[in-house]
Structures are given as C-alpha cells and as structure tokens.
CSV table of C-alpha atoms in Angstrom, one decimal:
chain,number,residue,atom,x,y,z
A,1,ALA,CA,-16.9,15.2,-49.4
A,2,GLN,CA,-15.1,17.8,-51.6
A,3,SER,CA,-13.2,16.5,-54.6
A,4,VAL,CA,-11.7,17.7,-57.9
A,5,ALA,CA,-11.3,15.7,-61.0
A,6,GLN,CA,-9.0,16.5,-63.9
A,7,PRO,CA,-10.0,13.9,-66.5
A,8,GLU,CA,-6.9,14.3,-68.7
A,9,ASP,CA,-3.5,13.5,-67.5
A,10,GLN,CA,-2.0,15.1,-70.6
A,11,VAL,CA,-3.0,17.7,-73.0
A,12,ASN,CA,-1.0,18.4,-76.2
A,13,VAL,CA,-1.6,21.4,-78.4
A,14,ALA,CA,0.2,23.3,-81.1
A,15,GLU,CA,1.5,26.7,-80.5
A,16,GLY,CA,-1.0,29.3,-81.5
A,17,ASN,CA,-4.0,27.0,-81.1
A,18,PRO,CA,-6.5,27.5,-78.3
A,19,LEU,CA,-6.1,25.2,-75.3
A,20,THR,CA,-8.5,23.9,-72.7
A,21,VAL,CA,-7.6,22.0,-69.5
A,22,LYS,CA,-10.6,20.4,-67.9
A,23,CYS,CA,-11.7,20.4,-64.3
A,24,THR,CA,-14.9,19.2,-62.6
A,25,TYR,CA,-15.6,19.5,-58.9
A,26,SER,CA,-17.8,18.1,-56.1
A,27,VAL,CA,-18.7,20.1,-53.0
A,28,SER,CA,-21.8,20.3,-50.8
A,29,GLY,CA,-22.1,24.0,-50.9
A,30,ASN,CA,-21.0,26.8,-53.2
A,31,PRO,CA,-17.5,26.2,-54.5
A,32,TYR,CA,-14.4,28.4,-54.4
A,33,LEU,CA,-12.3,27.3,-57.3
A,34,PHE,CA,-8.6,27.9,-58.2
A,35,TRP,CA,-6.1,27.1,-60.9
A,36,TYR,CA,-2.4,26.8,-60.2
A,37,VAL,CA,0.5,26.1,-62.5
A,38,GLN,CA,3.8,24.3,-61.7
A,39,TYR,CA,6.8,24.7,-63.9
A,40,PRO,CA,9.7,22.2,-63.6
A,41,ASN,CA,11.6,22.4,-60.3
A,42,ARG,CA,9.3,25.2,-59.1
A,43,GLY,CA,6.5,25.6,-56.6
A,44,LEU,CA,2.9,26.1,-57.6
A,45,GLN,CA,2.0,29.5,-58.8
A,46,PHE,CA,-1.5,30.9,-58.5
A,47,LEU,CA,-3.2,31.6,-61.9
A,48,LEU,CA,-6.8,32.6,-61.1
A,49,LYS,CA,-9.8,32.0,-58.9
A,50,TYR,CA,-13.5,32.0,-58.9
A,51,ILE,CA,-15.2,33.1,-55.7
A,52,THR,CA,-18.4,34.8,-56.8
A,53,GLY,CA,-19.6,37.1,-59.6
A,54,ASP,CA,-18.9,36.6,-63.3
A,55,ASN,CA,-18.6,33.1,-64.5
A,56,LEU,CA,-15.7,34.0,-66.7
A,57,VAL,CA,-12.6,34.9,-64.7
A,58,LYS,CA,-9.4,36.1,-66.1
A,59,GLY,CA,-6.0,35.4,-64.6
A,60,SER,CA,-2.3,35.6,-65.2
A,61,TYR,CA,-0.4,35.0,-68.5
A,62,GLY,CA,-3.6,35.4,-70.6
A,63,PHE,CA,-5.4,32.4,-69.0
A,64,GLU,CA,-9.1,32.4,-68.2
A,65,ALA,CA,-11.5,30.0,-66.7
A,66,GLU,CA,-15.3,29.5,-67.0
A,67,PHE,CA,-17.3,28.5,-64.0
A,68,ASN,CA,-20.3,26.4,-65.0
A,69,LYS,CA,-22.5,25.5,-62.0
A,70,SER,CA,-24.9,23.2,-63.8
A,71,GLN,CA,-22.0,21.1,-65.1
A,72,THR,CA,-19.9,21.5,-62.0
A,73,SER,CA,-16.9,22.5,-64.1
A,74,PHE,CA,-14.2,25.1,-64.1
A,75,HIS,CA,-12.2,24.6,-67.3
A,76,LEU,CA,-9.0,26.6,-67.9
A,77,LYS,CA,-8.6,28.2,-71.3
A,78,LYS,CA,-6.3,30.3,-73.4
A,79,PRO,CA,-7.1,31.5,-76.9
A,80,SER,CA,-3.6,31.1,-78.2
A,81,ALA,CA,-1.1,28.7,-76.6
A,82,LEU,CA,2.6,29.4,-76.2
A,83,VAL,CA,5.4,26.9,-75.9
A,84,SER,CA,6.2,28.6,-72.5
A,85,ASP,CA,2.8,27.5,-71.3
A,86,SER,CA,4.0,23.9,-71.1
A,87,ALA,CA,3.7,23.0,-67.4
A,88,LEU,CA,1.7,21.0,-64.9
A,89,TYR,CA,-1.7,22.5,-64.1
A,90,PHE,CA,-3.7,21.9,-61.0
A,91,CYS,CA,-7.3,22.7,-60.2
A,92,ALA,CA,-8.4,23.1,-56.6
A,93,VAL,CA,-11.6,23.6,-54.7
A,94,ARG,CA,-12.7,24.8,-51.3
A,95,GLU,CA,-16.2,24.9,-49.9
A,96,SER,CA,-17.8,28.2,-49.1
A,97,ARG,CA,-19.2,27.0,-45.7
A,98,GLY,CA,-18.3,24.8,-42.9
A,99,SER,CA,-14.6,24.8,-41.9
A,100,THR,CA,-13.1,28.3,-42.3
A,101,LEU,CA,-9.5,27.1,-42.5
A,102,GLY,CA,-9.2,27.6,-46.2
A,103,ARG,CA,-8.2,24.1,-46.9
A,104,LEU,CA,-7.9,23.3,-50.6
A,105,TYR,CA,-8.5,20.0,-52.3
A,106,PHE,CA,-6.4,19.5,-55.4
A,107,GLY,CA,-6.9,17.5,-58.6
A,108,ARG,CA,-4.2,15.2,-59.7
A,109,GLY,CA,-2.8,17.6,-62.3
A,110,THR,CA,-2.8,17.8,-66.1
A,111,GLN,CA,0.5,18.0,-68.0
A,112,LEU,CA,0.2,20.6,-70.8
A,113,THR,CA,2.6,20.3,-73.6
A,114,VAL,CA,2.6,23.0,-76.3
A,115,TRP,CA,4.8,22.1,-79.3
A,116,PRO,CA,6.2,24.7,-81.7
B,1,ASP,CA,8.4,32.4,-54.6
B,2,ALA,CA,11.1,34.2,-52.8
B,3,ASP,CA,8.6,35.2,-50.1
B,4,VAL,CA,8.3,31.5,-49.1
B,5,THR,CA,11.5,29.6,-48.7
B,6,GLN,CA,12.2,26.0,-47.9
B,7,THR,CA,15.3,24.2,-46.7
B,8,PRO,CA,16.8,22.0,-47.8
B,9,ARG,CA,15.8,21.9,-51.4
B,10,ASN,CA,17.0,18.3,-51.8
B,11,ARG,CA,17.7,15.6,-49.3
B,12,ILE,CA,18.5,12.0,-49.4
B,13,THR,CA,18.2,10.1,-46.1
B,14,LYS,CA,18.1,6.5,-44.9
B,15,THR,CA,15.2,4.6,-43.5
B,16,GLY,CA,14.8,5.2,-39.8
B,17,LYS,CA,16.5,8.6,-39.7
B,18,ARG,CA,14.8,11.6,-38.3
B,19,ILE,CA,14.6,14.6,-40.7
B,20,MET,CA,13.3,18.1,-40.5
B,21,LEU,CA,12.1,20.3,-43.4
B,22,GLU,CA,11.9,24.0,-42.7
B,23,CYS,CA,9.7,26.7,-44.1
B,24,SER,CA,10.0,30.4,-43.7
B,25,GLN,CA,7.9,33.2,-45.0
B,26,THR,CA,8.1,37.0,-45.2
B,27,LYS,CA,4.6,37.6,-46.4
B,28,GLY,CA,3.2,38.1,-42.9
B,29,HIS,CA,0.5,35.5,-43.3
B,30,ASP,CA,-1.0,33.7,-40.3
B,31,ARG,CA,-1.9,30.5,-42.1
B,32,MET,CA,0.7,27.9,-43.1
B,33,TYR,CA,0.4,24.5,-44.7
B,34,TRP,CA,2.5,21.5,-45.5
B,35,TYR,CA,1.7,19.3,-48.6
B,36,ARG,CA,3.3,16.4,-50.3
B,37,GLN,CA,3.2,15.8,-54.0
B,38,ASP,CA,3.4,12.4,-55.5
B,39,PRO,CA,3.2,11.8,-59.3
B,40,GLY,CA,-0.3,11.2,-60.4
B,41,LEU,CA,-1.8,12.0,-57.0
B,42,GLY,CA,-1.7,15.8,-56.9
B,43,LEU,CA,-1.1,17.6,-53.6
B,44,ARG,CA,-2.2,16.2,-50.3
B,45,LEU,CA,-2.4,18.1,-47.1
B,46,ILE,CA,-0.2,16.9,-44.2
B,47,TYR,CA,-0.6,19.6,-41.6
B,48,TYR,CA,-1.9,23.1,-41.4
B,49,SER,CA,-1.7,26.0,-38.9
B,50,PHE,CA,-3.9,29.0,-38.3
B,51,ASP,CA,-1.4,30.7,-36.1
B,52,VAL,CA,1.4,29.8,-33.6
B,53,LYS,CA,-1.0,28.1,-31.2
B,54,ASP,CA,-3.2,26.4,-33.7
B,55,ILE,CA,-2.0,23.3,-35.5
B,56,ASN,CA,-4.2,20.7,-37.2
B,57,LYS,CA,-3.8,17.4,-39.0
B,58,GLY,CA,-4.5,17.2,-42.6
B,59,GLU,CA,-5.5,14.1,-44.6
B,60,ILE,CA,-2.1,12.3,-44.4
B,61,SER,CA,-0.5,13.2,-41.1
B,62,ASP,CA,0.6,9.8,-39.9
B,63,GLY,CA,4.4,9.6,-39.7
B,64,TYR,CA,4.8,13.3,-39.6
B,65,SER,CA,4.8,16.0,-37.0
B,66,VAL,CA,5.1,19.8,-37.2
B,67,SER,CA,6.2,22.8,-35.2
B,68,ARG,CA,5.2,26.4,-35.6
B,69,GLN,CA,8.1,28.2,-34.0
B,70,ALA,CA,6.9,31.7,-35.0
B,71,GLN,CA,4.4,33.3,-37.3
B,72,ALA,CA,7.0,33.1,-40.1
B,73,LYS,CA,8.3,29.5,-39.5
B,74,PHE,CA,6.7,26.2,-39.8
B,75,SER,CA,8.7,23.0,-39.7
B,76,LEU,CA,7.8,19.5,-40.8
B,77,SER,CA,9.5,16.5,-39.2
B,78,LEU,CA,9.7,12.8,-40.2
B,79,GLU,CA,10.4,11.1,-36.9
B,80,SER,CA,11.5,7.8,-38.5
B,81,ALA,CA,11.7,8.1,-42.3
B,82,ILE,CA,10.4,5.3,-44.5
B,83,PRO,CA,10.8,4.9,-48.3
B,84,ASN,CA,7.1,5.6,-49.1
B,85,GLN,CA,7.7,9.1,-47.7
B,86,THR,CA,9.8,9.8,-50.7
B,87,ALA,CA,8.1,12.7,-52.3
B,88,LEU,CA,8.2,16.4,-53.1
B,89,TYR,CA,7.1,18.5,-50.1
B,90,PHE,CA,5.7,22.0,-50.3
B,91,CYS,CA,5.0,24.6,-47.8
B,92,ALA,CA,2.3,27.2,-48.5
B,93,THR,CA,1.0,30.3,-46.8
B,94,SER,CA,-2.2,32.3,-47.0
B,95,ASP,CA,-3.8,35.4,-45.6
B,96,TRP,CA,-7.3,35.5,-44.1
B,97,ASP,CA,-10.0,38.2,-44.0
B,98,ARG,CA,-13.3,37.4,-42.4
B,99,GLY,CA,-14.9,40.3,-44.2
B,100,ARG,CA,-13.9,39.0,-47.6
B,101,PRO,CA,-16.1,36.7,-49.7
B,102,GLY,CA,-14.9,33.2,-48.7
B,103,GLY,CA,-12.7,35.0,-46.2
B,104,TYR,CA,-9.9,33.5,-48.0
B,105,TYR,CA,-6.9,34.5,-50.2
B,106,GLU,CA,-5.0,32.2,-52.5
B,107,GLN,CA,-2.1,30.2,-51.2
B,108,TYR,CA,1.5,31.0,-52.0
B,109,PHE,CA,3.8,28.1,-52.3
B,110,GLY,CA,7.5,27.6,-51.6
B,111,PRO,CA,9.9,26.0,-54.2
B,112,GLY,CA,9.6,22.6,-52.6
B,113,THR,CA,11.9,20.0,-51.0
B,114,ARG,CA,12.6,16.9,-52.8
B,115,LEU,CA,13.1,14.1,-50.2
B,116,THR,CA,14.4,10.7,-51.0
B,117,VAL,CA,14.3,7.9,-48.4
B,118,THR,CA,16.5,5.0,-49.2
C-alpha cells in the first residue's frame, strides 16, 4: 500500500539558514511525489512535484526537492529560510500505475517555524 | 484559491443534524475530491469524482455522502453529524491528460470549511 512518512512534526530554523523538511514514501511502482504548503486559515497550495526526469526539482517561493529512489525520499529544501516560510508542509505520493484516478496519499504534515 | 470556493467557511452544528458542505470551481476540471484534515493525521480522502456520473468512495466515506450536481459543483453531506466529524474539510480539483506522464496534474484546494459538531 502507498504511504508517506514525515518523520518530524516540527522543524525550527533561523531566518537565513537552510531548511530541510523530510519525507519518505512507500509505493509498489514508480512514485509521483508532491509537496504542498498550508498557511494558517488557508487551503493547501501546490509547491512542486516530481514525475520523471531530473532528481532535483524546483518549485515555488525558492523551494526545491530532491528525489532519491534508493532511499525512497523526497526532502524539501530551501537554501535560505524566510520568516514568511513558516507554515504546515505536506508531502504526498501517488503511484504511477494501477488506478488512474490521481488519488494522493498525504503525510501527516510538518510544522515549519522560522524565527527572526 | 479563488478558483475553488467552499461554503460555508465555518459551521457549528449539533449531533444528529444533517449538514451540507458545498464546493464550486471555475477551473473547468473534471476531477473533484473531498478531504478532511485532523491535527496530526494529515489529509484523508472521503470521496472523489471523475465526472458527473462517476463518484467513488475514499478511505473514510462512512457517515458521508456526496452529490456531483454539475462539472463545477461537488457537495458533501453529513446525514447525521456526530462529534468525531469535527474537522477541517477541503475540496480539491484536478485536471487529467492521458498523454501526460502520470496523466495527472496537481490538485488545487479550496480554502476549507471548519466544521464543529457539538
């Protein structure tokens, strides 16, 4: 069965420092991987996705993520954190075969706090 | 996202009441989804719909029903609300292209409905 794990409930980082939000996945075939961000009182916003191709994908707001097939990971990164990056981040996965409905499986979320 | 709207944004109701949450989209997407979000549990899929005639249960459909009135509208009903249905509910939409790798575009989410059942 497909699943996503975000091992850290909370990540704290100082503004200007690099940040990493971790995600590991489990699927039976090739994965399609996504990161979403949720700001307070808002819906989820799409940040980036890995479907195929380069393992390093770039997304919105200066975020990037690295797909590592051998470690089944898709960690979200940013070279220099901003206070405005503080939000709840969700990793999601979908299988590349089987059902074609586009169903996503979400992790439990990681609360990122960037302090000034 | 203004392209996906949800009403109401907040609702408090009593146990046993019937309640409907509504979702409308202007993105022209065929696929629509209902999720609930609970603290520490992430998002869980309740129902999803490929098009007006195609509705499917998700992982936690018990106690819920849906109606796809049109391509742009997808409603979620709680026939008899209970306190453990207190949660944040999100509607989402996505496009689909069989010729595209994965055939799949990212999902776009509405702002959410905060439902409290007392």
